[in-house]
XYZ file of C-alpha atoms in Angstrom:
588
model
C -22.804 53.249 25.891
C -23.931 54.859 29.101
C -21.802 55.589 31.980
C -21.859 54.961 35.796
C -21.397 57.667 38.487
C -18.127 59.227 39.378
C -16.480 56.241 41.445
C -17.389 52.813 42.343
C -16.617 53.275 46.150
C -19.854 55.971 45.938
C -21.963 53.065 46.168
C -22.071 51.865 49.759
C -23.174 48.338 49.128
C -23.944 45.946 46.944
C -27.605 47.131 47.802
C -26.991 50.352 46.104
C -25.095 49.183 43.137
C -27.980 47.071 42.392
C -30.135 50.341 42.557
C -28.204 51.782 39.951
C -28.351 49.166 37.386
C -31.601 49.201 37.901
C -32.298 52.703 36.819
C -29.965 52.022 33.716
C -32.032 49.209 32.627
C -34.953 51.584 32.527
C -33.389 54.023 30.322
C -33.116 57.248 32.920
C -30.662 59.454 32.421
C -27.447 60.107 34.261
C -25.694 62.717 34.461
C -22.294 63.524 32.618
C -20.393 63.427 35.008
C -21.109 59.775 35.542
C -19.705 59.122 32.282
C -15.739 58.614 33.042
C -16.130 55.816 35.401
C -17.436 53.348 33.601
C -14.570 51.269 32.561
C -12.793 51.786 35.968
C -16.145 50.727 37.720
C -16.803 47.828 35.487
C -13.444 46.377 36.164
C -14.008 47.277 39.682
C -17.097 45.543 39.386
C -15.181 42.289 37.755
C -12.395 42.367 40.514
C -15.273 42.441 43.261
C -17.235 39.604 41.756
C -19.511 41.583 40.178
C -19.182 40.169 37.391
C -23.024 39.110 37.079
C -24.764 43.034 37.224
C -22.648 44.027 33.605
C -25.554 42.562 31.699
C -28.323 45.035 33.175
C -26.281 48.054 32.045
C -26.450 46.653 28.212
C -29.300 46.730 25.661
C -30.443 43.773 24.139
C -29.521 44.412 21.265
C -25.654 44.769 22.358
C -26.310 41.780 24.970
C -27.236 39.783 21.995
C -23.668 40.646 20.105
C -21.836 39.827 22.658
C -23.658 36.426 23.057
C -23.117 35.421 19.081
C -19.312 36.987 19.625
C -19.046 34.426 22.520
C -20.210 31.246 20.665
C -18.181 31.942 17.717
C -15.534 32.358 20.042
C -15.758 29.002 21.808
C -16.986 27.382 18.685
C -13.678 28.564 16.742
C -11.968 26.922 19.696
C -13.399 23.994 20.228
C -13.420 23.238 16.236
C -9.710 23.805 15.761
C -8.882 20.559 17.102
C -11.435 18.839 15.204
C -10.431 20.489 11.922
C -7.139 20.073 12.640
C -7.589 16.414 13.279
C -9.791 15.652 9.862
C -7.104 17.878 7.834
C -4.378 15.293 9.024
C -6.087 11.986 9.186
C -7.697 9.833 6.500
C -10.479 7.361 6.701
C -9.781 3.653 6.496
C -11.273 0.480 6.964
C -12.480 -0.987 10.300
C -13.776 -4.271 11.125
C -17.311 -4.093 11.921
C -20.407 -4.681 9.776
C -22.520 -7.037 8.211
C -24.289 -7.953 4.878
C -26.930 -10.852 3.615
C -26.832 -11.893 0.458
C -29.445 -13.634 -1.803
C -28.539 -16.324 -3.900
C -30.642 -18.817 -6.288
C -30.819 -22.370 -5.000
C -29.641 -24.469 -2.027
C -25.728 -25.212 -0.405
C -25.396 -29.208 -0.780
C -21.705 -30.286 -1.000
C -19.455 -27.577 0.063
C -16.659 -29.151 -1.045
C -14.030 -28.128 -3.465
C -14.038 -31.688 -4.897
C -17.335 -32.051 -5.113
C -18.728 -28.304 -5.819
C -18.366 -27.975 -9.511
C -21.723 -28.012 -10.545
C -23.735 -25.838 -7.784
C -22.680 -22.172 -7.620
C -23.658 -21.542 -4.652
C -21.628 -24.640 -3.194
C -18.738 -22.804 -5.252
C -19.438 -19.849 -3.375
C -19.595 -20.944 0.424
C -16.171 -22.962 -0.917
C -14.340 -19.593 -2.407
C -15.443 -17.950 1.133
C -14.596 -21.007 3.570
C -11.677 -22.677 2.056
C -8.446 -21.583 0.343
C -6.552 -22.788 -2.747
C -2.443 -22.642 -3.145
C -3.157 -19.971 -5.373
C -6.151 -17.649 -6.142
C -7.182 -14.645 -9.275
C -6.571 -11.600 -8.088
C -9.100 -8.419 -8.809
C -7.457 -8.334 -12.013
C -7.968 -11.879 -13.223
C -3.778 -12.728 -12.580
C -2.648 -15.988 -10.691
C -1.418 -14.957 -7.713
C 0.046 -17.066 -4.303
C -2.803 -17.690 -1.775
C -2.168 -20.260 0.922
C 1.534 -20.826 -1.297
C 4.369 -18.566 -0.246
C 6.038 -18.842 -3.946
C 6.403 -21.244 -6.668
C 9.093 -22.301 -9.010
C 8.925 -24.217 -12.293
C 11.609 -26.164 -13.018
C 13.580 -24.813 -17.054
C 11.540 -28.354 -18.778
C 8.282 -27.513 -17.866
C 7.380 -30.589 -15.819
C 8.411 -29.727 -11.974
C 6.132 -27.426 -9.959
C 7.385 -26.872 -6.226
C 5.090 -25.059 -4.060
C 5.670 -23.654 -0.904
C 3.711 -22.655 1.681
C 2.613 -20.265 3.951
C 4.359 -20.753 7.771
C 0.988 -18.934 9.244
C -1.922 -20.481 7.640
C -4.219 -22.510 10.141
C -7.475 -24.202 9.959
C -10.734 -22.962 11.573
C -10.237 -25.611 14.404
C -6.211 -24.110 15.398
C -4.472 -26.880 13.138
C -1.619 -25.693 11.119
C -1.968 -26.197 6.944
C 1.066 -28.461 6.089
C 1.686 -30.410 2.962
C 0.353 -33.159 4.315
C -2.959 -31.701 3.629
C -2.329 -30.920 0.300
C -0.817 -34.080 -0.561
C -4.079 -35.688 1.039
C -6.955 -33.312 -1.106
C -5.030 -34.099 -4.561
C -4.616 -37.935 -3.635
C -8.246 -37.925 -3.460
C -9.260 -35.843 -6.401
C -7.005 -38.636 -8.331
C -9.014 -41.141 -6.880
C -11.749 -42.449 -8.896
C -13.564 -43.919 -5.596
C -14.487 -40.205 -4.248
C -15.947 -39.423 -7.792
C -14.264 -35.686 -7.924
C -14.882 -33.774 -11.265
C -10.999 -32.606 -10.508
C -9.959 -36.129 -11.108
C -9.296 -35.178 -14.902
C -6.667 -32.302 -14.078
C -4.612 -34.546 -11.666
C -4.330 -38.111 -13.735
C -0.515 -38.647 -13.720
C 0.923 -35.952 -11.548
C 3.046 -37.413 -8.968
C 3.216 -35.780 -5.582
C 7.080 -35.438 -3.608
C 6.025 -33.871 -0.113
C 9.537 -32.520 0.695
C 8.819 -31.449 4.265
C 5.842 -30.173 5.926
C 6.021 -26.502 3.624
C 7.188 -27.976 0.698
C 6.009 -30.197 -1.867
C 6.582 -30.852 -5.856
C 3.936 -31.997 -8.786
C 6.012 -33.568 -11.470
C 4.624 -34.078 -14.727
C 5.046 -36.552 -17.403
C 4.215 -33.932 -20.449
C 4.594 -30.340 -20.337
C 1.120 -28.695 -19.843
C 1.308 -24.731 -20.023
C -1.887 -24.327 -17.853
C -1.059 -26.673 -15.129
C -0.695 -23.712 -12.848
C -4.066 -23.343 -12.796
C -4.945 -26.527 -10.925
C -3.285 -24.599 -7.990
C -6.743 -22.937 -7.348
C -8.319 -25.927 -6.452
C -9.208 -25.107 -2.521
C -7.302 -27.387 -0.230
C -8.918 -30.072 2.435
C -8.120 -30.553 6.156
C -6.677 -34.291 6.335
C -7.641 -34.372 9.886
C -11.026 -34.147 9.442
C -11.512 -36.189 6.630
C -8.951 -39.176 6.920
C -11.105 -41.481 8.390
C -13.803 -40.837 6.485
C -14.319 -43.724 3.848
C -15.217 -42.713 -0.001
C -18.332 -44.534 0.143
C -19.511 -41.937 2.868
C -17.547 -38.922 1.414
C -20.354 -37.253 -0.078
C -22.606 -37.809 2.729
C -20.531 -36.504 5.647
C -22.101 -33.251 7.588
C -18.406 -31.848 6.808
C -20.281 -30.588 3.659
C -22.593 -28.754 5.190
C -20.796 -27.479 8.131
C -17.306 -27.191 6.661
C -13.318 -26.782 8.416
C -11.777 -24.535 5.967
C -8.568 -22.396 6.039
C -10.209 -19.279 4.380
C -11.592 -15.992 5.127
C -14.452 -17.156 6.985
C -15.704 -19.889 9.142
C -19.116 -21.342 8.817
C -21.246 -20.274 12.439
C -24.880 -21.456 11.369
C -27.892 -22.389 9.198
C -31.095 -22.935 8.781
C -32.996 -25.693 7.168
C -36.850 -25.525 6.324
C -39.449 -28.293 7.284
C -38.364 -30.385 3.809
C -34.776 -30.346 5.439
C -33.412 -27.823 2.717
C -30.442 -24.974 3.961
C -32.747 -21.564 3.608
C -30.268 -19.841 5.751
C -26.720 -19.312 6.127
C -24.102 -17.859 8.234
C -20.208 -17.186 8.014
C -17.957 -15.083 10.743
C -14.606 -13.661 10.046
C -11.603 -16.061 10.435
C -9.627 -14.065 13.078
C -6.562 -15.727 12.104
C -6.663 -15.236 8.680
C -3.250 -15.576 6.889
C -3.822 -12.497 5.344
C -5.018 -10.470 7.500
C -8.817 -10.281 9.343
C -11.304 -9.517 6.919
C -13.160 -6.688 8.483
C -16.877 -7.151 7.570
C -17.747 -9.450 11.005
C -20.250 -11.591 9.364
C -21.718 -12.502 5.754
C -25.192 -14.026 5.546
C -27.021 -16.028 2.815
C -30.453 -16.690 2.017
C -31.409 -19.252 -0.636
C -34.411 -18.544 -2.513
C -36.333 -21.067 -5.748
C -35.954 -18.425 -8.671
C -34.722 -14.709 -9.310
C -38.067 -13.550 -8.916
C -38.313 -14.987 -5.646
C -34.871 -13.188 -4.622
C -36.284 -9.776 -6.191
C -38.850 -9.923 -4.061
C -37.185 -10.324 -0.963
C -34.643 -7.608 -1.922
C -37.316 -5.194 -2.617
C -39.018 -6.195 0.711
C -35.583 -5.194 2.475
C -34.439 -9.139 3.319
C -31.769 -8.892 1.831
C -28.808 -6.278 1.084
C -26.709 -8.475 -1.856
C -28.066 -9.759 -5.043
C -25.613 -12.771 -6.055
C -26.427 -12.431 -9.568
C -29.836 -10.652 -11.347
C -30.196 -10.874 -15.128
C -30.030 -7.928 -17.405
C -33.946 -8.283 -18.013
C -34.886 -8.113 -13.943
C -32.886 -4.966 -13.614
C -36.665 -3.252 -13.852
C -38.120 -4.851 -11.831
C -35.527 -3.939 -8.406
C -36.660 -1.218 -6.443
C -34.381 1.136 -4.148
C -31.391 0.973 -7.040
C -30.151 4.482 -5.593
C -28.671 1.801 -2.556
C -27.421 -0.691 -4.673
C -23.991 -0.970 -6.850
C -24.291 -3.112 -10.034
C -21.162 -4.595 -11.394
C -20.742 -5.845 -14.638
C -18.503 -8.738 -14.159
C -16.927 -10.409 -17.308
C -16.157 -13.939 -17.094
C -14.356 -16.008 -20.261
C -17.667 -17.715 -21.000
C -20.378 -17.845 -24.275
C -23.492 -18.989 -25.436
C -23.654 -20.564 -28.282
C -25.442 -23.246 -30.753
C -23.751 -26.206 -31.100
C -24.147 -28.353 -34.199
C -24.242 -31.760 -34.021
C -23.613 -32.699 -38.394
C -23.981 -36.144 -36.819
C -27.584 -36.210 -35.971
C -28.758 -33.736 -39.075
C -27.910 -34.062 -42.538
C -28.791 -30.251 -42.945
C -26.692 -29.481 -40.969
C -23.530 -31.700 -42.030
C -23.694 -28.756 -45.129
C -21.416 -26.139 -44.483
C -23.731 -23.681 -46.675
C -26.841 -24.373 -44.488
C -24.061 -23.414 -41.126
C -23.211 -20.449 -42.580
C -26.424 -19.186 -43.355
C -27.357 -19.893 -39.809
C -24.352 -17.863 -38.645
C -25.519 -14.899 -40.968
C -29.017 -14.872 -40.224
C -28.476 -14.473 -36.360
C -28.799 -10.646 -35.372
C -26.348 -10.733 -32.795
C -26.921 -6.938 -31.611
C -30.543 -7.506 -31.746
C -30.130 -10.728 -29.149
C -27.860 -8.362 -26.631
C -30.259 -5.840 -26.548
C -33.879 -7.685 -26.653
C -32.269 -10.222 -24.161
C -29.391 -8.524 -21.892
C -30.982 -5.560 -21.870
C -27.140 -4.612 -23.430
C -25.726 -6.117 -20.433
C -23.307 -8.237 -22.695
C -20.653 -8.288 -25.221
C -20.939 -9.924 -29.270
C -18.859 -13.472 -29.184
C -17.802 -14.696 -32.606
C -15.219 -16.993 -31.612
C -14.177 -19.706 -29.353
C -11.523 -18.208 -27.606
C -12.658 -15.211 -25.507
C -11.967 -13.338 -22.090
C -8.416 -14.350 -22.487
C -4.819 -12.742 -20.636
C -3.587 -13.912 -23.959
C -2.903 -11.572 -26.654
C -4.894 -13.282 -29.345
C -5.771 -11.557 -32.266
C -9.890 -10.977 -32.025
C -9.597 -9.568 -35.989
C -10.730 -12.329 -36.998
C -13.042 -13.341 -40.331
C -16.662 -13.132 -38.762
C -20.235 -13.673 -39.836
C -21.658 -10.306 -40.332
C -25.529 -10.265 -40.236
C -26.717 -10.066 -43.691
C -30.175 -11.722 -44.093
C -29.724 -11.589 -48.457
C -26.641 -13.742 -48.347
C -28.331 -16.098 -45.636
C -30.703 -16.309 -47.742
C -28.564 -16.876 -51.020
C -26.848 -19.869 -49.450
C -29.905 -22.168 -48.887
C -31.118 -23.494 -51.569
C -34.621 -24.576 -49.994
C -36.642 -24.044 -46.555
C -34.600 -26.118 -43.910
C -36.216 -27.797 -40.804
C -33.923 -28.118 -37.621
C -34.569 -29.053 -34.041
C -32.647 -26.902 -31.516
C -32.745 -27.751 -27.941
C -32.032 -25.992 -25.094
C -32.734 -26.203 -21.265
C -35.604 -24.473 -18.819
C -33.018 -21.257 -17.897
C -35.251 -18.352 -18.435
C -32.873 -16.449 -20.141
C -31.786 -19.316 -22.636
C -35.488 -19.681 -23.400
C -36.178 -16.652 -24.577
C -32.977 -16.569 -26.551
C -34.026 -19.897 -28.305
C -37.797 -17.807 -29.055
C -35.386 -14.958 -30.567
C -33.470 -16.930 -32.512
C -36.710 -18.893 -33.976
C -37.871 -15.769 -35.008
C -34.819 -14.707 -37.221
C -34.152 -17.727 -38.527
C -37.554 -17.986 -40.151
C -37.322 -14.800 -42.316
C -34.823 -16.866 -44.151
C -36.316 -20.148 -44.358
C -34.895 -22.645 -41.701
C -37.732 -23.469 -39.696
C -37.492 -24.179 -35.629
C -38.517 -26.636 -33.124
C -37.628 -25.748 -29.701
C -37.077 -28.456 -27.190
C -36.982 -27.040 -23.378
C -35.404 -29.657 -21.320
C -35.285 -30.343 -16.846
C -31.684 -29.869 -16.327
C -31.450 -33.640 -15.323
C -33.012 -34.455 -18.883
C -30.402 -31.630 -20.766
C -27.355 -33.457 -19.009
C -28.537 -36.780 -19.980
C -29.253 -35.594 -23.815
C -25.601 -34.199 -23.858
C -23.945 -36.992 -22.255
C -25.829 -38.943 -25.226
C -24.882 -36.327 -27.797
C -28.842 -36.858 -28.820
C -29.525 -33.156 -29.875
C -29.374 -31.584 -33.463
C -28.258 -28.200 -32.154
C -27.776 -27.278 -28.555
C -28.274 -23.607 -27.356
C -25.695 -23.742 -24.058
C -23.175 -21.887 -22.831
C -19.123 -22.760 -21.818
C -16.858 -21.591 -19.429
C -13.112 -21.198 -20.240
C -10.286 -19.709 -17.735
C -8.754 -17.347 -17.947
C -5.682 -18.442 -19.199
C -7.328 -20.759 -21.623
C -7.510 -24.138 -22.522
C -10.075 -24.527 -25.321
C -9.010 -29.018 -25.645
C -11.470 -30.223 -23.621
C -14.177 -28.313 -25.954
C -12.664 -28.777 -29.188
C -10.215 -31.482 -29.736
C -11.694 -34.498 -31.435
C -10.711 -36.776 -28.647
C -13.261 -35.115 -26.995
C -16.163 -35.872 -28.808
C -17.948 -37.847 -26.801
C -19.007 -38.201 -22.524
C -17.360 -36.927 -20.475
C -15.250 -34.822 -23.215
C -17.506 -31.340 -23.608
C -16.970 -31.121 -27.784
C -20.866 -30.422 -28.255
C -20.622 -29.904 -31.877
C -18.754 -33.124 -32.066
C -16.064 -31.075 -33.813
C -13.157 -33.165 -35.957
C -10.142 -31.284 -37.551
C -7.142 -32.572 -37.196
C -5.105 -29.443 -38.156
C -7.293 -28.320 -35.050
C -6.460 -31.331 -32.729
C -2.633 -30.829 -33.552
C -2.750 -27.185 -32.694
C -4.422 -28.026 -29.537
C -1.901 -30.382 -28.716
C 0.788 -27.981 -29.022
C -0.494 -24.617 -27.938
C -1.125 -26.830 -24.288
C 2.883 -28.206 -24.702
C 3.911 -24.716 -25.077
C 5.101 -22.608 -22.276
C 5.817 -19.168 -24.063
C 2.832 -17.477 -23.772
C 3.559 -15.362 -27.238
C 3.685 -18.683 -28.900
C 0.544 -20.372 -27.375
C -1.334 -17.522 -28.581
C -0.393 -17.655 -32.579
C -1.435 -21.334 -32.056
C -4.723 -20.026 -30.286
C -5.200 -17.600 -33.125
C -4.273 -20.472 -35.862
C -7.167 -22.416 -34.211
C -9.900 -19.959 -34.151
C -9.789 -18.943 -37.522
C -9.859 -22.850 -38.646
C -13.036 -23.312 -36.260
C -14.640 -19.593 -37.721
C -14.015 -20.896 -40.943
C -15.567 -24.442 -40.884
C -18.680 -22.838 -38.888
C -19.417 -25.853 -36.767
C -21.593 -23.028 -33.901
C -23.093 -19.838 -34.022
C -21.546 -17.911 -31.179
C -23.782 -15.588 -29.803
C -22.777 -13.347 -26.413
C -21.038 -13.344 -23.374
C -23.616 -11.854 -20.947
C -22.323 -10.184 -18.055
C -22.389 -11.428 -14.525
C -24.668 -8.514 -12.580
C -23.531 -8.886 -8.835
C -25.379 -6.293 -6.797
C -23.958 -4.849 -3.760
C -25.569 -2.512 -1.040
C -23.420 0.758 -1.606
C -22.662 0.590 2.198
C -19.435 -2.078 1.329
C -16.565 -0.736 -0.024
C -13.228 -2.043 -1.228
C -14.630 -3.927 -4.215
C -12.552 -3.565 -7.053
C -12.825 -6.866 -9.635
C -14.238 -6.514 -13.102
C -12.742 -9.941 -14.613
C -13.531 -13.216 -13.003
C -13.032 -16.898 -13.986
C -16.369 -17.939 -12.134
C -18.990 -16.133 -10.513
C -17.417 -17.381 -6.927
C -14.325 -15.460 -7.951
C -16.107 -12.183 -6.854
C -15.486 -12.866 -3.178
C -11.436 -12.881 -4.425
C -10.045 -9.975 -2.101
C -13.588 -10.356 0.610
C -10.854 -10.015 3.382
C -10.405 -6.004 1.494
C -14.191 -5.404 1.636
C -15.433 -3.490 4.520
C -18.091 -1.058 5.759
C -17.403 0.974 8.687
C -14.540 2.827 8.715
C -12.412 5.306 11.209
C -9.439 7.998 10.917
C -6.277 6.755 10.622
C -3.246 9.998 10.664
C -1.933 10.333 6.919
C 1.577 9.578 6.707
């Protein structure tokens, strides 16, 4: 570094002292002499407000040191608070955000007594109302608008009680008398609820306004399940007579007590809901969920809804079969979930309607000429799971080793004696018609030759509530925590009972009747397991799969963690959980 002259007081005035750095900054020479002052002068300088002529003495070079010294400097100091904030804190939810979903179809009774056959009226209900008690992530019972429970040591007394801080969209509080109110009407035969059949003889004691007991005449080990059925406001539906029940705009624009309130929607010129909003329930029992607002769009087909995902209309995807997965573009933004539900498809045989098939040999051949692997994977797109039995997706432990069918096209072919024509009908689902096309083609390299019958849905119900089919390609939904009598037990043979193969064992019916009698959960499930292998044995269906439900979800929501479900609507279980913007919380 050069030096300044002998003393700062040599220079006069400021005049001078500019003079000087002058000459430095054009590289002359000083003499030695000038060499000792410099870091008295420069202070000097500093002290006199000089502060502004140090630069000129310095190359650029060292100028430009000191200016990257400086900045790392101040940047060090301004980013120790910031590190030392991030090193201590942790990111959590906040509430904020929003998400449309797509959905197949059209909302037309959101209603938990009248919902049961529309899934997306099921899942505007799951989102809007709330049940006494709900499946966790996990697939497990758990208290939802009910505090507790308590079964009484015989089996028959169930006493809920409930929640002190539960309130309807409109400020009322939830009281017993509004649960009281929604099961007196699902027993009721006038308001034509599909619940009516799990609440025939239960007798309601409201104790007080958060108490209230179901007494039984029988023991029935599933009974707790009922307690999902989402609850109704009395106050808004009192005076409204059965006759109009179905009609009322309280179906379309719905008072629940859930997660979130219903704040618009749109209809198209035919009058059908296209569009649909919900906003957080700010009083939520549980806590505010923290995603502000949840659309829905309602689209004809899957391919419609593909389309408007890949056109950016849309961040959810309700459901999108294993086949589709192709065809969705942008996947790097989108989380897929394999959900398992406790469901199968199968092909019922009714031995009623076809002689063939009243031979055992001719069911068994069926069973082992069906490539179930080949099915999965030409139809899933291996987005499902082999089914050979008709208990599945249980939280029972019931033995799945089982005798099975193995695929083996010789022995299929061994058992028949002669070419075999069947009829096998099945309805207009995409998916199940190219599974009945599949099967047609396997079953021919042994011999049984295939008409397919592709029914409307309205024409499918009304051939099963007949029973006018020879084999039925359809799928059924269990819980859960199962209860396989309504699909098996001879009693249930005909409309409304859901037996499609028109099954008759009596060993089977007595089993039935016990395992639902029995409380101990270790003993339900030998009689579960005595059951399947009588039903495996006498062949009357081919189980085939239980696909998975594919739910896809824009990667910008976290906090959703369920893998079982008992219905597709059980997805939005733990909404309130889900979120998608987030802030620092300090760790504890």
């Amino acid at each position: 570094m050069s030096a300044f002259t002998d003393d700062y007081h040599m220079f006069k005035d400021d005049n001078q002292l500019d003079d000087f750095f002058s000459l430095k900054s054009e590289n002359k020479e000083l003499s030695s002499k000038h060499k000792e002052g410099i870091k008295d002068s420069i202070l000097k300088s500093i002290r006199r407000g000089k502060l502004r002529l140090i630069p000129k003495i310095l190359s650029d070079k060292e100028r430009y040191l000191i200016l990257v010294f400086t900045l790392i400097i101040l940047g060090s100091a301004i980013s120790i608070p910031f590190t030392t904030f991030y090193h201590y804190t942790i990111g959590v939810p906040d509430n904020g955000g929003s998400f449309t979903e797509g959905a197949v179809g059209e909302p037309r009774l959101i209603n938990p007594l009248l919902s049961q056959s529309n899934d997306v009226d099921r899942d505007l209900v799951s989102l809007v109302y709330s049940g006494l008690m709900k499946y966790n992530e996990e697939g497990k019972l758990i208290p939802d608008l009910a505090k507790s429970y308590e079964v009484s040591s015989d089996g028959l007394n169930y006493t809920i009680y409930l929640r002190d801080n539960a309130f309807w969209h409109d400020g009322e509080p939830v009281t017993t008398d509004d649960v009281e109110f929604t099961i007196q009407m699902a027993q009721n035969p006038d308001y034509g609820s599909s619940q009516r059949v799990n609440w025939q003889g239960v007798e309601i004691e409201k104790v007080n306004e958060e108490t209230i007991i179901f007494k039984l005449r029988e023991k029935y080990a599933q009974f707790v399940n009922n307690f999902t059925l989402k609850i109704l406001p009395k106050h808004s539906w009192q005076d409204i007579k059965p006759i109009n029940f179905g009609l009322s705009e309280l179906n379309l624009k719905p008072v629940g007590s859930g997660p979130y309130k219903f704040a618009k929607l749109k209809k198209d010129t035919l009058g059908r809901v296209r569009e649909y909003e919900l906003e957080a329930n700010q009083k939520f029992y549980l806590g505010r969920p923290h995603i502000d607002k949840i659309g829905f769009k309602f689209f004809d087909s899957e391919d419609a809804m593909i389309d408007a995902y890949n056109k950016n209309d849309i961040e959810n995807i309700s459901f999108v079969s294993g086949s589709n997965l192709k065809k969705l573009k942008f996947k790097r933004r989108l989380t897929i979930t394999e959900l398992k539900m406790p469901r199968y498809f199968g092909v019922f045989f009714n031995q009623d309607q076809s002689k063939n098939l009243a031979d055992k040999n001719i069911r068994v051949a069926l069973n082992h000429a069906t490539d179930k692997n080949e099915l999965i994977s030409k139809i899933l797109e291996n987005k499902g799971e082999i089914v050979s039995s008709p208990m599945i997706g249980s939280i029972l432990d019931i033995n799945n080793d089982t005798k099975t069918y193995l695929f083996d096209i010789e022995q299929a072919k061994n058992l028949l004696k002669e070419e075999v024509d069947l009829k096998l009908t099945t309805s207009t689902w995409p998916e199940l018609v190219a599974l009945a096309n599949a099967l047609k083609e396997q079953w021919i390299k042994v011999g049984i030759n295939i008409e397919i019958e592709i029914l409307s849905v309205s024409e499918l119900q009304r051939t099963i509530k007949e029973r006018n089919y020879e084999m039925l390609l359809f799928g059924e939904i269990l819980t859960l925590d199962p209860d396989p009598f309504t699909l098996w037990h001879s009693s249930q043979r005909r409309d409304p009972g859901l037996n499609l193969a028109l099954y008759n064992n009596k060993t089977v019916d007595t089993l039935l009747e016990e395992a639902r009698k029995t409380l101990n959960p270790l003993e339900r499930a030998q009689k579960y397991d005595e059951f399947q292998k009588i039903v495996i044995e006498d062949a009357p269906a081919v189980f085939l799969y239980n696909s998975y439900h594919l739910y896809g979800q824009t990667k910008d929501i976290k906090g959703f963690e369920s893998k079982l479900i008992s219905m597709p609507s059980d997805r939005f279980a733990n909404i309130e959980k889900w979120y998608i913007d987030t802030k620092r919380s300090w760790a504890r």
